[in-house]
CSV table of C-alpha atoms and ligand atoms in Angstrom, one decimal:
chain,number,residue,atom,x,y,z
A,22,MET,CA,94.7,71.9,121.3
A,23,LYS,CA,93.5,75.4,121.1
A,24,THR,CA,92.1,77.6,118.3
A,25,VAL,CA,94.0,80.9,117.8
A,26,HIS,CA,93.2,84.1,115.8
A,27,THR,CA,94.9,87.3,114.6
A,28,PHE,CA,93.1,90.6,114.2
A,29,VAL,CA,94.4,93.3,111.9
A,30,ARG,CA,91.8,96.1,111.7
A,31,SER,CA,93.9,98.6,109.7
A,32,PRO,CA,92.0,101.7,111.0
A,33,ASN,CA,93.9,104.1,108.7
A,34,HIS,CA,93.2,102.1,105.6
A,35,VAL,CA,89.9,103.9,104.8
A,36,TYR,CA,88.5,105.9,102.0
A,37,PRO,CA,85.4,108.0,101.8
A,38,ASP,CA,82.2,106.0,100.9
A,39,HIS,CA,84.2,102.8,100.2
A,40,PRO,CA,82.6,99.6,101.3
A,41,GLU,CA,86.0,97.9,102.3
A,42,ARG,CA,86.3,99.9,105.5
A,43,PRO,CA,87.4,99.3,109.1
A,44,ALA,CA,83.8,99.5,110.2
A,45,ARG,CA,83.2,96.1,108.6
A,46,LEU,CA,84.8,94.7,111.8
A,47,ASP,CA,83.0,96.9,114.3
A,48,ILE,CA,80.3,94.4,115.4
A,49,LEU,CA,82.7,91.5,115.4
A,50,GLU,CA,85.5,93.1,117.4
A,51,PRO,CA,83.7,93.2,120.8
A,52,ARG,CA,82.5,89.7,120.3
A,53,LEU,CA,86.0,88.2,119.9
A,54,LYS,CA,86.5,87.8,123.6
A,55,SER,CA,83.5,85.5,123.8
A,56,PHE,CA,85.0,82.8,121.6
A,57,ASP,CA,87.1,79.9,122.8
A,58,ALA,CA,90.0,81.2,120.8
A,59,GLU,CA,93.2,83.0,121.8
A,60,LEU,CA,94.3,86.2,120.2
A,61,ILE,CA,98.0,86.0,119.1
A,62,ASP,CA,100.2,88.9,118.1
A,63,THR,CA,100.9,89.7,114.5
A,64,GLU,CA,104.2,90.5,112.9
A,65,PRO,CA,104.3,92.2,109.6
A,66,ALA,CA,105.2,90.0,106.6
A,67,THR,CA,108.7,90.8,105.3
A,68,ARG,CA,109.3,92.0,101.7
A,69,GLU,CA,110.9,88.6,101.1
A,70,GLU,CA,107.7,86.8,102.1
A,71,ILE,CA,105.5,89.1,100.0
A,72,GLY,CA,108.0,88.4,97.2
A,73,TYR,CA,107.1,84.7,97.3
A,74,VAL,CA,104.0,85.7,95.3
A,75,HIS,CA,104.4,89.3,94.1
A,76,HIS,CA,106.8,90.8,91.6
A,77,PRO,CA,109.5,93.1,93.2
A,78,ASN,CA,108.5,96.0,91.0
A,79,LEU,CA,104.9,95.8,92.3
A,80,ILE,CA,106.1,95.8,95.9
A,81,ALA,CA,108.4,98.8,95.3
A,82,THR,CA,105.8,100.7,93.3
A,83,LEU,CA,103.1,100.2,95.9
A,84,GLU,CA,105.4,101.3,98.7
A,85,LYS,CA,106.2,104.5,96.7
A,86,VAL,CA,102.6,105.3,95.8
A,87,CYS,CA,101.4,104.8,99.4
A,88,ARG,CA,104.2,106.8,101.0
A,89,GLU,CA,104.4,109.6,98.4
A,90,GLU,CA,101.2,109.9,96.5
A,91,ALA,CA,98.4,108.5,98.7
A,92,PRO,CA,95.5,108.8,99.3
A,93,GLY,CA,94.3,107.8,95.9
A,94,ILE,CA,92.6,105.2,93.7
A,95,ILE,CA,94.9,102.6,92.0
A,96,ASP,CA,92.4,100.6,89.9
A,97,TYR,CA,88.9,100.6,88.6
A,98,ALA,CA,87.3,98.3,91.3
A,99,PRO,CA,88.0,100.9,92.8
A,100,THR,CA,91.0,99.9,95.0
A,101,TYR,CA,92.4,102.7,97.1
A,102,VAL,CA,95.6,103.3,99.1
A,103,THR,CA,96.3,105.7,102.0
A,104,PRO,CA,99.7,106.6,103.5
A,105,SER,CA,99.4,103.7,105.9
A,106,SER,CA,98.2,101.1,103.3
A,107,PHE,CA,101.6,99.5,102.5
A,108,ASP,CA,102.3,98.8,106.2
A,109,ASP,CA,98.7,97.7,106.7
A,110,ALA,CA,99.0,95.2,103.9
A,111,LEU,CA,102.3,93.8,105.3
A,112,LEU,CA,100.5,93.3,108.6
A,113,ALA,CA,97.5,91.7,107.0
A,114,ALA,CA,99.7,89.2,105.2
A,115,GLY,CA,101.7,88.7,108.4
A,116,GLY,CA,98.5,88.0,110.2
A,117,VAL,CA,97.9,84.9,108.0
A,118,ILE,CA,101.6,83.8,108.2
A,119,THR,CA,101.4,84.1,112.0
A,120,CYS,CA,98.3,81.8,112.1
A,121,THR,CA,99.9,79.4,109.7
A,122,ASP,CA,103.0,79.2,111.9
A,123,ALA,CA,101.0,78.5,115.0
A,124,VAL,CA,99.2,75.6,113.3
A,125,LEU,CA,102.3,74.1,111.6
A,126,ASN,CA,104.3,74.4,114.8
A,127,ASN,CA,101.6,72.6,116.7
A,128,ASP,CA,101.0,75.5,119.0
A,129,ALA,CA,97.4,75.6,117.8
A,130,LYS,CA,95.0,73.2,116.3
A,131,ASN,CA,93.5,75.6,113.8
A,132,ALA,CA,93.2,79.4,113.3
A,133,PHE,CA,91.3,82.3,111.9
A,134,ALA,CA,93.2,85.3,110.4
A,135,ILE,CA,90.8,88.3,110.6
A,136,VAL,CA,92.7,90.8,108.5
A,137,ARG,CA,92.2,93.7,106.1
A,138,PRO,CA,92.9,94.8,103.5
A,139,PRO,CA,91.7,91.6,101.9
A,140,GLY,CA,93.9,89.7,99.4
A,141,HIS,CA,92.4,87.2,97.0
A,142,HIS,CA,92.0,89.5,94.0
A,143,ALA,CA,95.7,90.7,94.1
A,144,GLU,CA,97.6,89.0,91.3
A,145,PRO,CA,101.4,88.5,91.3
A,146,ASP,CA,102.0,91.7,89.3
A,147,ARG,CA,99.0,93.9,90.3
A,148,ALA,CA,96.9,95.0,93.2
A,149,MET,CA,93.2,95.0,92.4
A,150,GLY,CA,89.7,94.4,93.7
A,151,PHE,CA,90.2,96.2,97.1
A,152,CYS,CA,93.2,93.9,97.6
A,153,ILE,CA,96.9,95.0,98.0
A,154,PHE,CA,98.8,91.8,98.6
A,155,ASN,CA,97.4,88.3,98.3
A,156,ASN,CA,97.5,87.4,102.0
A,157,VAL,CA,96.4,83.7,101.7
A,158,ALA,CA,98.7,83.1,98.7
A,159,VAL,CA,101.7,84.6,100.6
A,160,ALA,CA,101.0,82.3,103.6
A,161,ALA,CA,100.5,79.2,101.4
A,162,ARG,CA,103.7,79.8,99.6
A,163,ASP,CA,105.4,80.4,103.0
A,164,ALA,CA,104.2,77.0,104.1
A,165,LEU,CA,105.8,75.5,101.0
A,166,VAL,CA,109.1,77.3,100.9
A,167,GLY,CA,109.6,79.3,104.0
A,168,ALA,CA,109.5,76.6,106.6
A,169,ALA,CA,113.2,75.7,106.6
A,170,SER,CA,114.1,79.1,108.1
A,171,ARG,CA,111.7,78.3,110.9
A,172,GLY,CA,113.2,74.9,111.7
A,173,ARG,CA,110.4,72.7,110.4
A,174,PRO,CA,109.9,70.6,107.3
A,175,SER,CA,108.3,72.4,104.3
A,176,LEU,CA,104.9,71.1,103.1
A,177,GLN,CA,104.6,69.5,99.7
A,178,ARG,CA,100.9,70.2,99.1
A,179,VAL,CA,98.4,72.7,100.4
A,180,ALA,CA,94.9,73.4,99.3
A,181,ILE,CA,93.0,76.8,99.3
A,182,ILE,CA,89.2,76.7,99.3
A,183,ASP,CA,87.7,80.1,98.5
A,184,TYR,CA,84.1,80.8,99.1
A,185,ASP,CA,84.1,84.6,99.0
A,186,ALA,CA,81.3,85.8,96.7
A,187,HIS,CA,83.9,86.8,94.1
A,188,HIS,CA,86.3,84.6,92.1
A,189,GLY,CA,89.7,84.4,93.7
A,190,ASN,CA,91.5,85.4,90.5
A,191,GLY,CA,94.6,86.5,92.3
A,192,THR,CA,95.1,83.2,94.1
A,193,GLN,CA,94.4,81.3,90.9
A,194,ALA,CA,96.9,83.4,89.0
A,195,ALA,CA,99.6,82.9,91.7
A,196,PHE,CA,99.2,79.1,91.5
A,197,LEU,CA,98.2,78.4,87.9
A,198,ASN,CA,101.4,76.4,87.4
A,199,GLU,CA,102.2,75.5,90.9
A,200,GLU,CA,101.6,71.8,91.4
A,201,ARG,CA,102.0,72.0,95.1
A,202,VAL,CA,98.9,74.2,95.6
A,203,GLY,CA,95.3,73.1,94.9
A,204,PHE,CA,92.8,75.9,94.5
A,205,LEU,CA,89.0,75.8,94.5
A,206,SER,CA,86.8,78.8,94.2
A,207,ALA,CA,83.0,78.9,94.5
A,208,HIS,CA,81.6,82.3,93.6
A,209,GLN,CA,78.9,84.2,91.9
A,210,TRP,CA,79.2,84.0,88.1
A,211,GLY,CA,79.0,87.2,86.0
A,212,ILE,CA,80.2,89.7,88.6
A,213,TYR,CA,83.6,91.2,89.4
A,214,PRO,CA,86.3,90.3,88.3
A,215,GLY,CA,84.7,88.3,85.5
A,216,THR,CA,87.0,85.2,85.7
A,217,GLY,CA,86.3,81.8,87.3
A,218,TRP,CA,84.5,79.8,84.6
A,219,ILE,CA,84.6,76.0,84.9
A,220,GLU,CA,87.1,75.7,82.1
A,221,ASP,CA,89.6,78.4,83.2
A,222,ALA,CA,92.5,76.0,83.7
A,223,PRO,CA,92.2,73.0,81.4
A,224,HIS,CA,95.8,71.9,82.2
A,225,ALA,CA,95.0,71.6,85.9
A,226,LYS,CA,91.8,69.5,86.1
A,227,LYS,CA,91.1,68.5,89.7
A,228,ARG,CA,93.8,70.9,91.0
A,229,ILE,CA,92.3,74.3,89.9
A,230,VAL,CA,88.5,74.0,90.4
A,231,ASN,CA,86.0,76.8,89.7
A,232,VAL,CA,82.4,76.6,90.8
A,233,PRO,CA,80.6,79.5,89.1
A,234,LEU,CA,77.1,79.8,90.7
A,235,PRO,CA,74.1,81.8,89.5
A,236,ALA,CA,72.7,84.8,91.4
A,237,GLY,CA,70.6,83.7,94.3
A,238,ALA,CA,72.5,80.4,95.0
A,239,GLY,CA,72.3,79.8,98.7
A,240,ASP,CA,72.6,77.2,101.5
A,241,ILE,CA,71.2,74.4,99.4
A,242,ALA,CA,73.5,75.0,96.4
A,243,TYR,CA,76.6,75.5,98.6
A,244,GLU,CA,75.8,72.3,100.6
A,245,ARG,CA,75.6,70.3,97.3
A,246,ALA,CA,78.9,72.0,96.1
A,247,ALA,CA,80.6,71.1,99.4
A,248,ASP,CA,79.5,67.4,99.2
A,249,GLU,CA,79.9,66.9,95.4
A,250,ILE,CA,82.9,69.1,94.7
A,251,PHE,CA,84.8,70.3,97.8
A,252,ARG,CA,85.0,66.8,99.1
A,253,PRO,CA,86.3,65.0,96.0
A,254,PHE,CA,88.7,67.9,95.4
A,255,VAL,CA,90.3,67.4,98.8
A,256,GLU,CA,90.2,63.6,98.6
A,257,ASN,CA,91.9,63.7,95.3
A,258,TYR,CA,94.5,66.4,96.0
A,259,LYS,CA,95.4,65.1,99.5
A,260,PRO,CA,96.6,68.4,100.9
A,261,GLN,CA,98.7,68.5,104.1
A,262,MET,CA,96.9,71.7,105.2
A,263,ILE,CA,93.9,73.7,104.1
A,264,PHE,CA,93.4,77.4,103.9
A,265,VAL,CA,90.0,78.9,103.5
A,266,SER,CA,89.5,82.3,101.9
A,267,VAL,CA,86.2,83.1,103.6
A,268,GLY,CA,84.2,86.1,102.5
A,269,PHE,CA,80.9,87.0,104.1
A,270,ASP,CA,79.7,88.8,100.9
A,271,ALA,CA,77.9,85.6,99.8
A,272,HIS,CA,75.3,86.4,102.5
A,273,TRP,CA,71.9,87.1,101.0
A,274,ASN,CA,71.8,90.7,102.2
A,275,ASP,CA,75.4,91.7,101.4
A,276,PRO,CA,75.2,95.2,99.8
A,277,ILE,CA,77.4,94.4,96.8
A,278,THR,CA,76.5,90.9,95.6
A,279,THR,CA,73.3,88.8,95.1
A,280,LEU,CA,74.0,85.3,96.5
A,281,GLY,CA,71.9,83.6,99.1
A,282,LEU,CA,73.9,82.1,102.1
A,283,SER,CA,72.6,82.6,105.6
A,284,THR,CA,74.6,82.4,108.8
A,285,ALA,CA,73.4,78.8,109.2
A,286,GLY,CA,74.8,78.2,105.7
A,287,TYR,CA,78.1,79.7,106.6
A,288,PHE,CA,78.2,77.4,109.7
A,289,MET,CA,77.4,74.4,107.6
A,290,LEU,CA,80.2,75.2,105.1
A,291,ALA,CA,82.8,75.9,107.9
A,292,LYS,CA,81.9,72.6,109.6
A,293,LYS,CA,82.3,70.7,106.3
A,294,VAL,CA,85.7,72.1,105.5
A,295,VAL,CA,86.9,71.6,109.1
A,296,GLN,CA,85.7,68.0,108.8
A,297,LEU,CA,87.7,67.6,105.6
A,298,ALA,CA,90.8,69.0,107.4
A,299,GLU,CA,90.2,66.5,110.2
A,300,GLU,CA,90.0,63.6,107.8
A,301,HIS,CA,92.9,64.6,105.6
A,302,CYS,CA,95.2,67.1,107.3
A,303,ASP,CA,95.3,66.2,110.9
A,304,GLY,CA,92.9,69.1,111.4
A,305,LYS,CA,95.3,71.7,110.1
A,306,ILE,CA,93.2,74.5,108.7
A,307,VAL,CA,93.5,78.3,108.6
A,308,PHE,CA,90.6,80.6,107.7
A,309,VAL,CA,91.4,83.9,106.2
A,310,LEU,CA,89.0,86.8,106.0
A,311,GLU,CA,88.4,88.2,102.5
A,312,GLY,CA,85.3,90.3,101.7
A,313,GLY,CA,81.9,90.9,103.4
A,314,TYR,CA,80.5,94.4,103.5
A,315,ASP,CA,77.7,94.3,106.1
A,316,PRO,CA,79.2,94.5,109.6
A,317,MET,CA,76.5,92.2,111.1
A,318,ASN,CA,77.0,89.6,108.5
A,319,VAL,CA,80.7,89.7,109.1
A,320,ALA,CA,80.2,89.3,112.9
A,321,ASN,CA,77.7,86.4,112.5
A,322,GLY,CA,79.7,84.7,109.8
A,323,ALA,CA,82.9,84.9,111.8
A,324,THR,CA,81.0,83.6,114.8
A,325,ALA,CA,80.0,80.6,112.7
A,326,VAL,CA,83.6,80.0,111.7
A,327,PHE,CA,84.8,80.1,115.3
A,328,ASP,CA,82.0,77.8,116.4
A,329,ALA,CA,83.1,75.3,113.7
A,330,LEU,CA,86.8,75.6,114.6
A,331,THR,CA,86.1,75.0,118.3
A,332,ASN,CA,83.7,72.2,117.6
A,333,SER,CA,80.9,74.2,119.2
A,334,ARG,CA,77.3,74.3,118.2
A,335,LEU,CA,76.1,77.4,116.4
A,336,SER,CA,73.8,79.1,118.8
A,337,GLU,CA,70.1,78.6,117.9
A,338,ASP,CA,69.7,82.3,118.0
A,339,ALA,CA,72.3,82.8,115.2
A,340,ALA,CA,70.9,79.9,113.2
A,341,LEU,CA,67.4,81.3,113.1
A,342,ARG,CA,68.3,84.9,112.9
A,343,ASP,CA,68.7,85.4,109.2
A,344,PRO,CA,67.1,82.8,106.9
A,345,ASN,CA,67.3,83.7,103.2
A,346,PRO,CA,63.9,85.2,102.4
A,347,ARG,CA,64.3,84.4,98.6
A,348,LYS,CA,63.8,81.1,96.8
A,349,GLU,CA,67.0,79.6,95.6
A,350,PRO,CA,67.5,78.7,91.9
A,351,ASP,CA,68.1,75.0,91.1
A,352,CYS,CA,71.9,74.8,90.7
A,353,GLU,CA,72.2,71.0,90.3
A,354,ALA,CA,72.9,71.1,86.6
A,355,ARG,CA,75.8,73.6,87.1
A,356,ILE,CA,77.2,71.5,89.9
A,357,GLN,CA,77.1,68.4,87.8
A,358,GLU,CA,78.8,70.3,84.9
A,359,VAL,CA,81.7,71.1,87.3
A,360,CYS,CA,81.9,67.5,88.4
A,361,LYS,CA,81.9,66.2,84.8
A,362,TRP,CA,84.7,68.6,83.7
A,363,HIS,CA,86.9,67.4,86.5
A,364,GLY,CA,85.8,63.8,86.6
A,365,PHE,CA,84.6,64.0,90.3
B,415,ZN,ZN1,84.2,89.3,97.6
């Protein structure tokens, strides 16, 4: 079965000197034709679908602000809106739902939703961190509750694995008390938004898992985290489908963070989560773009994701292109601390 993708560039969601800009996708876009993956059309998410996660007052306020007051800054991250941002955000969420539908309807084996604005910082009652609506959370909730209207059974358990450089606070907030969603976030500790410590959700051990990594953590630390934490998390939770919030801002030369992944590391991670989906979810996995602020890193990282989804080898050129020039800190104690807290 094939791999599919959506592409929502949102060219008019742009703000002077802001890193979350359409040009993030400029090197990736012409490469998309070269992947063994089919582009599928995106429908905007409906207000009802957005409402699976977000408060109606937030949806109404954001629409009003975008249509009547934009452009402007709506939080300190800073998060901006333009006159098109409300519609762009509906289309971004729709891009993830479309991919999810393709996979759940068995029209595709797996998928990658390349969308912006990103989503994982957006909480049920506030937009924040460059995010308007929480795209992955909306699609995950749709897989749980929206399936009946599409003539297929609803899922009972989905997992979201988030390895953007930043904590997926919005996704965690959306599912803090939702037993049908497991959430794991591996991120740099001590940067925006400040949440994501190991003990954030003591009532949900093994279901809400945070892996706060020190600055400089790279391929070695992430491989250990995948083997020691991602794997037992999936084996214990037994999801029927996996979403991956992938951000390419954990790359060692991202302009706004200080982690240490290389393109080869991104490929290793993508392979490992695809393997987990093969073992536990009949291969059902949807990657969702979150952050990543260097256009070359986004292009190379997305290439690594497509190579993993299509069971291709990462080209040697890409693997050797960008090794992390810095020495990684030893993260073993932190990883063991996470394992101990959850009993993994
Ligand atoms: Zn990020």
